[in-house]
Amino acid sequence: MIAMALGNIYGGRYADKNPDPDRLYGRILLAAIWIACIPVAGKYIILAISAVLIFTVNSNFLIWAGFLACMAIFVFPLFLLGTVTPSLVKYTVDSLADNGKTVGMLNASNTIGSILGTFLPTFVTIPAVGTSVTFLVFAGILLCLSVLYFVKSKTGGRRIAVGILLFLVCCAAGHFDSFAFWETDLAYEGESVYNYLQVRETDTDMILSTNVLFGVQSILKKDGGLTGMYYDYALAAPLMADVMEKEEFRVLILGNGTGTFASQCRAYFSNTQVQGVEIDGKITGLARQYFKMPKDVEVVTYDGRAFLNVTDQTYDVIMVDAYQDITIPFQMSSVEFFTLVKEHLDEDGVMVVNMNMRGRKEGNINQYLADTISSVFQEVYTADVPGSTNRELYASDSGRMLSVFDSNRQKLSEPALVRMMEQVSSAVGAYRAGDYLMTDDKAPVELLGMQVIDDLIFEEAAYYKKIFREKGISGLFKSL
């Protein structure tokens, strides 16, 4: 917005001094080529800026990285496009008699264009063809406007030729180019309204990630065994809710993903009926295509909280697994939300929450979540997942949840699951609640999440910073 405002100022002054439409459409042509280059060069610019910042800043990495990347990529074309409206005012106002009407029409067109530019990419082009092609589509529209003007005015032949050539090069280089260009074993890469989606296949696993660089949101073990991740710890929740003693056991998963937990529940507890809720319908499609999610697991495409508001069904276990890195939905992290979850649990029901950013500093995001949950449920226990930043939280109003868990795990027969539950038993402990609460009125999940991500990034970068200080850039490249 600042870049466009500066463009407005510059465009108005320049149009007064040099009222030549050729200059305006030349700027539009240049903006079009710049935007077309973003799918080709943008990812490298982002990676370069991130690499430099890791060695130069000590706090607020995500804020600085996002700010500088946006400055480098978007400020120049937005500045150029900001010159359009004041320039058009100069070229179209012929007399003071109708200047109000002319300016009003231009401003109305500008507003309508802003609305279309906001909603078309979000709800139409990005879900349909992806971010890269979306950039190319809108760059092509700007290019066409410039070409039409220069053809009509019979000027700028060289500009037209160079512009079209560069645009075609960008289309060829950026259309099918993968953002994760270093990956060689991707079974699928695409985008939805909500996520960047990446399915990676190895000899033993099928993995879904919604993050370009790291993270596992769902996993399928090809041998059908345990995952070695937090999903295994979540399997303690059915045992805490007495799954071994019930003929029909109902499980609700808010944030079903590709159905890892759903598949495990169906595999290890045959009496379970699983209802999944997943806001991203494209992920559910991937679950059916790549992850062998059981056909009898019903999944609705809905927001988790909205689903609870429209159903009267109660459940033995409700799993909340809708938190991804810093993308923690505030409406699913408040006192009001967890109260709603509690209302949909049976009397001895258990809620299990995967908290995937275990912070070390006082007042971190997990403290806020756990304290908020503790204000709603009488019994709250946590278990840290070794080798990860995940922490599983179990909450219930049943004072017997741990004794029921110990009793039921003695009845297990699957050796791997028996060992896993022994590990959970040794890791689980009562949570001591503090006063960090989140409500619908105040839930600063973005800031809290960024703090934890920053801490994790700088912990991981400390090793390479040390090498850089001691051995310089050559030593750093050798270590990589």
Short mmCIF file of C-alpha atoms in Angstrom, two decimals, residues 63-431:
data_model
loop_
_atom_site.label_atom_id
_atom_site.label_comp_id
_atom_site.label_asym_id
_atom_site.label_seq_id
_atom_site.Cartn_x
_atom_site.Cartn_y
_atom_site.Cartn_z
CA ILE A 63 8.85 -10.75 10.42
CA TRP A 64 12.10 -9.54 8.88
CA ALA A 65 12.14 -12.30 6.27
CA GLY A 66 8.56 -11.65 5.22
CA PHE A 67 9.03 -7.87 5.16
CA LEU A 68 12.25 -7.86 3.14
CA ALA A 69 11.04 -10.54 0.71
CA CYS A 70 7.90 -8.53 0.02
CA MET A 71 9.98 -5.36 -0.38
CA ALA A 72 12.33 -7.01 -2.87
CA ILE A 73 9.63 -8.72 -4.92
CA PHE A 74 6.56 -6.50 -4.82
CA VAL A 75 7.50 -2.88 -4.09
CA PHE A 76 8.77 -2.00 -7.58
CA PRO A 77 5.79 -3.31 -9.64
CA LEU A 78 3.29 -1.90 -7.14
CA PHE A 79 5.02 1.48 -7.32
CA LEU A 80 4.72 1.40 -11.12
CA LEU A 81 1.05 0.41 -10.98
CA GLY A 82 0.43 3.14 -8.42
CA THR A 83 1.28 5.71 -11.09
CA VAL A 84 -1.66 4.62 -13.27
CA THR A 85 -4.65 6.37 -11.66
CA PRO A 86 -3.20 9.90 -11.32
CA SER A 87 -1.76 9.64 -14.84
CA LEU A 88 -5.13 8.62 -16.27
CA VAL A 89 -6.75 11.56 -14.48
CA LYS A 90 -4.32 13.88 -16.25
CA TYR A 91 -4.98 12.32 -19.66
CA THR A 92 -8.80 12.08 -19.40
CA VAL A 93 -9.86 15.33 -17.73
CA ASP A 94 -10.57 17.72 -20.59
CA SER A 95 -12.50 20.41 -18.74
CA LEU A 96 -13.52 21.43 -15.26
CA ALA A 97 -17.17 20.98 -16.21
CA ASP A 98 -17.06 17.17 -15.92
CA ASN A 99 -13.84 16.49 -14.01
CA GLY A 100 -15.76 15.22 -10.96
CA LYS A 101 -17.55 12.61 -13.08
CA THR A 102 -14.31 11.51 -14.73
CA VAL A 103 -12.36 11.20 -11.47
CA GLY A 104 -15.29 9.38 -9.88
CA MET A 105 -15.40 6.82 -12.71
CA LEU A 106 -11.65 6.26 -12.47
CA ASN A 107 -11.80 5.79 -8.71
CA ALA A 108 -14.76 3.43 -9.07
CA SER A 109 -12.86 1.40 -11.65
CA ASN A 110 -9.84 1.35 -9.34
CA THR A 111 -11.95 0.07 -6.46
CA ILE A 112 -13.61 -2.63 -8.58
CA GLY A 113 -10.18 -3.71 -9.83
CA SER A 114 -8.93 -3.96 -6.23
CA ILE A 115 -11.90 -6.15 -5.32
CA LEU A 116 -11.35 -8.44 -8.29
CA GLY A 117 -7.61 -8.57 -7.59
CA THR A 118 -8.31 -9.63 -4.02
CA PHE A 119 -10.93 -12.31 -4.54
CA LEU A 120 -10.17 -13.80 -7.97
CA PRO A 121 -6.69 -15.10 -7.03
CA THR A 122 -7.82 -16.34 -3.62
CA PHE A 123 -10.96 -18.18 -4.64
CA VAL A 124 -10.57 -18.86 -8.36
CA THR A 125 -7.14 -18.87 -9.96
CA ILE A 126 -4.86 -20.11 -7.15
CA PRO A 127 -7.09 -23.11 -6.30
CA ALA A 128 -7.59 -23.84 -9.99
CA VAL A 129 -4.13 -23.33 -11.51
CA GLY A 130 -1.75 -22.43 -8.65
CA THR A 131 0.19 -19.36 -7.59
CA SER A 132 2.75 -19.38 -10.42
CA VAL A 133 0.16 -19.42 -13.19
CA THR A 134 -1.87 -16.80 -11.30
CA PHE A 135 1.07 -14.41 -11.49
CA LEU A 136 1.42 -15.16 -15.20
CA VAL A 137 -2.30 -14.63 -15.85
CA PHE A 138 -2.39 -11.18 -14.28
CA ALA A 139 0.94 -10.25 -15.84
CA GLY A 140 -0.54 -11.29 -19.19
CA ILE A 141 -3.55 -9.02 -18.64
CA LEU A 142 -1.27 -6.04 -17.99
CA LEU A 143 0.85 -6.97 -21.00
CA CYS A 144 -2.21 -7.11 -23.25
CA LEU A 145 -3.34 -3.64 -22.11
CA SER A 146 0.06 -2.21 -22.98
CA VAL A 147 0.28 -4.01 -26.32
CA LEU A 148 -3.21 -2.84 -27.33
CA TYR A 149 -2.28 0.76 -26.59
CA PHE A 150 1.01 0.65 -28.49
CA VAL A 151 -0.57 -1.11 -31.47
CA LYS A 152 -3.38 1.46 -31.59
CA SER A 153 -0.97 4.38 -31.28
CA LYS A 154 1.42 2.75 -33.76
CA THR A 155 4.39 3.31 -31.46
CA GLY A 156 6.65 1.19 -29.26
CA GLY A 157 7.20 -1.68 -31.69
CA ARG A 158 10.49 -2.64 -30.07
CA ARG A 159 8.91 -2.49 -26.60
CA ILE A 160 6.13 -4.79 -27.71
CA ALA A 161 8.53 -7.34 -29.20
CA VAL A 162 10.85 -7.37 -26.18
CA GLY A 163 7.94 -7.48 -23.73
CA ILE A 164 6.21 -10.40 -25.44
CA LEU A 165 9.49 -12.31 -25.77
CA LEU A 166 10.34 -11.88 -22.07
CA PHE A 167 6.79 -12.84 -21.09
CA LEU A 168 6.95 -16.05 -23.14
CA VAL A 169 10.31 -16.91 -21.56
CA CYS A 170 8.80 -16.41 -18.08
CA CYS A 171 5.81 -18.58 -19.03
CA ALA A 172 8.08 -21.38 -20.23
CA ALA A 173 10.38 -21.17 -17.17
CA GLY A 174 7.75 -20.53 -14.51
CA HIS A 175 4.67 -22.50 -15.57
CA PHE A 176 5.67 -26.00 -14.51
CA ASP A 177 8.58 -25.14 -12.24
CA SER A 178 8.30 -26.63 -8.75
CA PHE A 179 8.73 -24.32 -5.80
CA ALA A 180 10.53 -27.11 -3.94
CA PHE A 181 13.05 -27.39 -6.78
CA TRP A 182 15.49 -29.39 -4.64
CA GLU A 183 13.00 -32.25 -4.20
CA THR A 184 13.28 -35.17 -6.63
CA ASP A 185 10.74 -37.65 -5.23
CA LEU A 186 7.49 -35.68 -5.13
CA ALA A 187 4.42 -37.71 -5.98
CA TYR A 188 2.30 -34.56 -5.96
CA GLU A 189 2.78 -30.81 -5.62
CA GLY A 190 -0.03 -28.31 -5.75
CA GLU A 191 -2.07 -25.68 -3.96
CA SER A 192 -5.51 -25.26 -2.49
CA VAL A 193 -7.40 -22.29 -1.06
CA TYR A 194 -5.70 -22.93 2.29
CA ASN A 195 -2.39 -24.69 1.71
CA TYR A 196 0.67 -25.41 -0.35
CA LEU A 197 0.50 -29.21 -0.70
CA GLN A 198 3.36 -31.63 -1.18
CA VAL A 199 3.15 -35.44 -1.19
CA ARG A 200 6.53 -37.16 -0.98
CA GLU A 201 7.05 -40.89 -1.36
CA THR A 202 9.93 -42.88 0.09
CA ASP A 203 10.60 -46.61 0.22
CA THR A 204 8.76 -46.84 3.55
CA ASP A 205 6.44 -43.83 3.78
CA MET A 206 3.98 -41.57 2.02
CA ILE A 207 4.22 -38.09 3.53
CA LEU A 208 2.04 -34.99 3.25
CA SER A 209 3.61 -31.63 4.02
CA THR A 210 1.96 -28.22 3.86
CA ASN A 211 5.28 -26.45 4.35
CA VAL A 212 7.83 -25.99 1.59
CA LEU A 213 10.96 -26.58 3.64
CA PHE A 214 10.01 -28.91 6.46
CA GLY A 215 7.19 -30.51 8.42
CA VAL A 216 5.08 -33.66 8.28
CA GLN A 217 1.34 -33.09 8.51
CA SER A 218 0.29 -36.68 7.71
CA ILE A 219 2.10 -39.93 7.08
CA LEU A 220 1.30 -43.42 5.82
CA LYS A 221 3.61 -46.26 6.81
CA LYS A 222 3.59 -48.71 3.94
CA ASP A 223 4.05 -51.64 6.32
CA GLY A 224 0.95 -50.59 8.27
CA GLY A 225 2.86 -50.08 11.53
CA LEU A 226 3.17 -47.20 13.95
CA THR A 227 4.42 -43.88 12.62
CA GLY A 228 7.09 -43.08 15.20
CA MET A 229 5.46 -39.66 15.53
CA TYR A 230 2.89 -37.90 17.69
CA TYR A 231 0.02 -39.91 16.20
CA ASP A 232 1.26 -42.90 18.21
CA TYR A 233 1.06 -40.87 21.42
CA ALA A 234 -2.47 -39.80 20.50
CA LEU A 235 -3.50 -43.49 20.52
CA ALA A 236 -3.39 -43.31 24.32
CA ALA A 237 -6.58 -41.21 24.26
CA PRO A 238 -8.91 -44.09 23.25
CA LEU A 239 -7.41 -46.22 26.03
CA MET A 240 -8.02 -43.39 28.51
CA ALA A 241 -11.65 -43.29 27.34
CA ASP A 242 -12.06 -47.06 27.91
CA VAL A 243 -12.13 -48.20 24.30
CA MET A 244 -11.53 -51.83 25.32
CA GLU A 245 -14.80 -52.01 27.25
CA LYS A 246 -17.21 -50.39 24.79
CA GLU A 247 -19.01 -52.06 21.92
CA GLU A 248 -19.22 -48.86 19.92
CA PHE A 249 -16.55 -46.21 20.28
CA ARG A 250 -16.95 -42.83 18.57
CA VAL A 251 -13.97 -40.69 17.56
CA LEU A 252 -14.10 -37.18 16.12
CA ILE A 253 -10.99 -35.72 14.46
CA LEU A 254 -10.90 -31.96 13.95
CA GLY A 255 -8.16 -31.52 11.37
CA ASN A 256 -8.32 -34.95 9.79
CA GLY A 257 -5.56 -34.30 7.25
CA THR A 258 -4.99 -37.44 5.19
CA GLY A 259 -6.37 -39.62 7.96
CA THR A 260 -3.27 -40.90 9.77
CA PHE A 261 -4.96 -40.98 13.18
CA ALA A 262 -8.22 -42.21 11.68
CA SER A 263 -6.44 -45.12 10.00
CA GLN A 264 -4.60 -46.00 13.20
CA CYS A 265 -7.79 -45.99 15.26
CA ARG A 266 -9.47 -48.30 12.76
CA ALA A 267 -6.41 -50.58 12.63
CA TYR A 268 -5.84 -50.99 16.39
CA PHE A 269 -9.40 -50.60 17.75
CA SER A 270 -11.88 -52.37 15.50
CA ASN A 271 -14.92 -51.06 17.41
CA THR A 272 -14.22 -47.42 16.53
CA GLN A 273 -16.38 -45.25 14.32
CA VAL A 274 -14.42 -42.28 13.05
CA GLN A 275 -15.81 -38.94 11.93
CA GLY A 276 -13.28 -36.65 10.29
CA VAL A 277 -13.53 -32.89 9.79
CA GLU A 278 -11.08 -31.25 7.38
CA ILE A 279 -11.45 -27.70 6.10
CA ASP A 280 -9.28 -28.37 3.04
CA GLY A 281 -11.20 -30.62 0.67
CA LYS A 282 -8.13 -31.05 -1.53
CA ILE A 283 -6.30 -32.76 1.34
CA THR A 284 -9.19 -35.18 1.72
CA GLY A 285 -8.87 -35.99 -1.97
CA LEU A 286 -5.17 -36.73 -1.48
CA ALA A 287 -6.08 -38.94 1.48
CA ARG A 288 -8.19 -41.14 -0.77
CA GLN A 289 -5.69 -41.12 -3.64
CA TYR A 290 -2.34 -41.58 -1.90
CA PHE A 291 -2.86 -42.45 1.77
CA LYS A 292 -5.32 -45.34 1.74
CA MET A 293 -7.68 -43.72 4.21
CA PRO A 294 -10.37 -46.30 5.12
CA LYS A 295 -13.52 -45.94 3.05
CA ASP A 296 -15.72 -46.13 6.13
CA VAL A 297 -14.14 -42.97 7.58
CA GLU A 298 -16.56 -40.18 6.75
CA VAL A 299 -14.93 -36.78 6.26
CA VAL A 300 -16.81 -33.51 5.98
CA THR A 301 -15.25 -30.38 4.50
CA TYR A 302 -15.86 -27.92 7.31
CA ASP A 303 -14.22 -25.71 9.89
CA GLY A 304 -13.81 -27.67 13.14
CA ARG A 305 -15.60 -25.18 15.36
CA ALA A 306 -18.39 -24.64 12.87
CA PHE A 307 -18.93 -28.41 12.75
CA LEU A 308 -19.32 -28.58 16.54
CA ASN A 309 -21.88 -25.80 16.34
CA VAL A 310 -24.12 -27.77 13.96
CA THR A 311 -23.91 -31.29 15.41
CA ASP A 312 -25.58 -32.74 18.49
CA GLN A 313 -23.49 -35.93 18.44
CA THR A 314 -21.24 -36.71 21.40
CA TYR A 315 -17.97 -38.63 21.18
CA ASP A 316 -15.71 -40.77 23.32
CA VAL A 317 -12.58 -39.08 21.93
CA ILE A 318 -12.18 -35.76 20.17
CA MET A 319 -8.79 -35.12 18.62
CA VAL A 320 -7.86 -31.52 17.85
CA ASP A 321 -5.12 -31.58 15.23
CA ALA A 322 -5.72 -28.32 13.40
CA TYR A 323 -2.53 -26.52 14.40
CA GLN A 324 0.22 -26.24 11.76
CA ASP A 325 3.34 -24.32 12.67
CA ILE A 326 2.20 -20.68 13.12
CA THR A 327 -1.12 -21.26 11.35
CA ILE A 328 -3.10 -21.81 14.54
CA PRO A 329 -6.74 -20.80 14.01
CA PHE A 330 -7.63 -18.42 16.84
CA GLN A 331 -11.23 -19.64 16.88
CA MET A 332 -9.97 -23.12 17.78
CA SER A 333 -7.69 -22.03 20.60
CA SER A 334 -9.98 -20.14 22.97
CA VAL A 335 -11.88 -20.91 26.17
CA GLU A 336 -15.11 -20.79 24.20
CA PHE A 337 -13.88 -23.38 21.70
CA PHE A 338 -12.66 -25.88 24.30
CA THR A 339 -15.92 -25.43 26.19
CA LEU A 340 -17.71 -26.41 23.00
CA VAL A 341 -15.47 -29.48 22.66
CA LYS A 342 -16.26 -30.48 26.24
CA GLU A 343 -20.00 -30.26 25.54
CA HIS A 344 -19.55 -32.82 22.74
CA LEU A 345 -17.67 -35.36 24.87
CA ASP A 346 -19.32 -38.23 26.67
CA GLU A 347 -19.11 -38.26 30.46
CA ASP A 348 -15.81 -40.16 30.49
CA GLY A 349 -14.69 -38.74 27.12
CA VAL A 350 -11.16 -37.52 26.43
CA MET A 351 -9.90 -34.67 24.26
CA VAL A 352 -6.42 -35.08 22.81
CA VAL A 353 -4.64 -32.06 21.33
CA ASN A 354 -1.49 -32.10 19.26
CA MET A 355 0.60 -29.03 20.04
CA ASN A 356 3.41 -28.98 17.53
CA MET A 357 5.53 -26.06 18.72
CA ARG A 358 6.95 -26.88 22.12
CA GLY A 359 8.41 -23.60 23.33
CA ARG A 360 10.94 -23.12 26.11
CA LYS A 361 10.36 -19.50 27.05
CA GLU A 362 7.82 -18.39 29.60
CA GLY A 363 4.48 -17.50 28.07
CA ASN A 364 4.91 -19.56 24.89
CA ILE A 365 2.03 -20.69 22.70
CA ASN A 366 1.75 -24.11 24.31
CA GLN A 367 1.48 -22.59 27.77
CA TYR A 368 -1.36 -20.44 26.54
CA LEU A 369 -3.13 -23.43 25.00
CA ALA A 370 -2.60 -25.71 28.00
CA ASP A 371 -3.64 -23.05 30.54
CA THR A 372 -6.72 -22.27 28.45
CA ILE A 373 -7.67 -25.95 28.33
CA SER A 374 -7.03 -26.31 32.08
CA SER A 375 -9.58 -23.58 32.74
CA VAL A 376 -12.21 -25.76 31.04
CA PHE A 377 -11.29 -29.37 31.97
CA GLN A 378 -10.65 -30.77 35.44
CA GLU A 379 -7.93 -33.24 34.41
CA VAL A 380 -5.11 -32.23 32.05
CA TYR A 381 -1.99 -34.29 31.27
CA THR A 382 0.81 -33.80 28.76
CA ALA A 383 3.50 -35.97 27.16
CA ASP A 384 6.40 -34.66 25.09
CA VAL A 385 7.16 -36.57 21.90
CA PRO A 386 10.92 -37.29 21.76
CA GLY A 387 12.86 -36.17 18.70
CA SER A 388 10.30 -33.52 17.77
CA THR A 389 8.75 -30.28 18.95
CA ASN A 390 5.37 -31.97 19.48
CA ARG A 391 3.55 -32.28 22.77
CA GLU A 392 0.37 -34.29 23.25
CA LEU A 393 -2.21 -33.00 25.70
CA TYR A 394 -4.98 -35.17 27.16
CA ALA A 395 -7.96 -33.53 28.88
CA SER A 396 -11.07 -34.91 30.55
CA ASP A 397 -13.45 -34.39 33.44
CA SER A 398 -12.99 -38.02 34.41
CA GLY A 399 -10.68 -38.43 37.39
CA ARG A 400 -10.15 -42.05 36.35
CA MET A 401 -8.59 -41.40 32.93
CA LEU A 402 -5.06 -42.51 33.92
CA SER A 403 -6.19 -45.56 35.88
CA VAL A 404 -8.43 -46.58 32.96
CA PHE A 405 -5.47 -46.08 30.63
CA ASP A 406 -3.24 -48.32 32.75
CA SER A 407 -5.95 -50.97 32.94
CA ASN A 408 -6.64 -50.98 29.21
CA ARG A 409 -3.05 -51.02 28.08
CA GLN A 410 -2.58 -54.27 30.00
CA LYS A 411 -5.17 -55.81 27.67
CA LEU A 412 -3.30 -54.93 24.47
CA SER A 413 -1.84 -57.76 22.42
CA GLU A 414 -0.02 -55.97 19.59
CA PRO A 415 3.65 -55.88 20.73
CA ALA A 416 4.53 -52.58 19.02
CA LEU A 417 1.47 -50.86 20.49
CA VAL A 418 2.20 -52.31 23.94
CA ARG A 419 5.71 -50.84 23.86
CA MET A 420 4.38 -47.53 22.58
CA MET A 421 1.84 -47.24 25.39
CA GLU A 422 4.53 -48.09 27.95
CA GLN A 423 6.51 -45.19 26.54
CA VAL A 424 3.49 -42.91 26.82
CA SER A 425 2.88 -44.05 30.39
CA SER A 426 6.41 -43.10 31.40
CA ALA A 427 6.19 -39.71 29.64
CA VAL A 428 2.74 -38.51 30.69
CA GLY A 429 2.46 -36.12 33.60
CA ALA A 430 -0.09 -33.81 35.18
CA TYR A 431 -0.04 -30.28 33.84
#
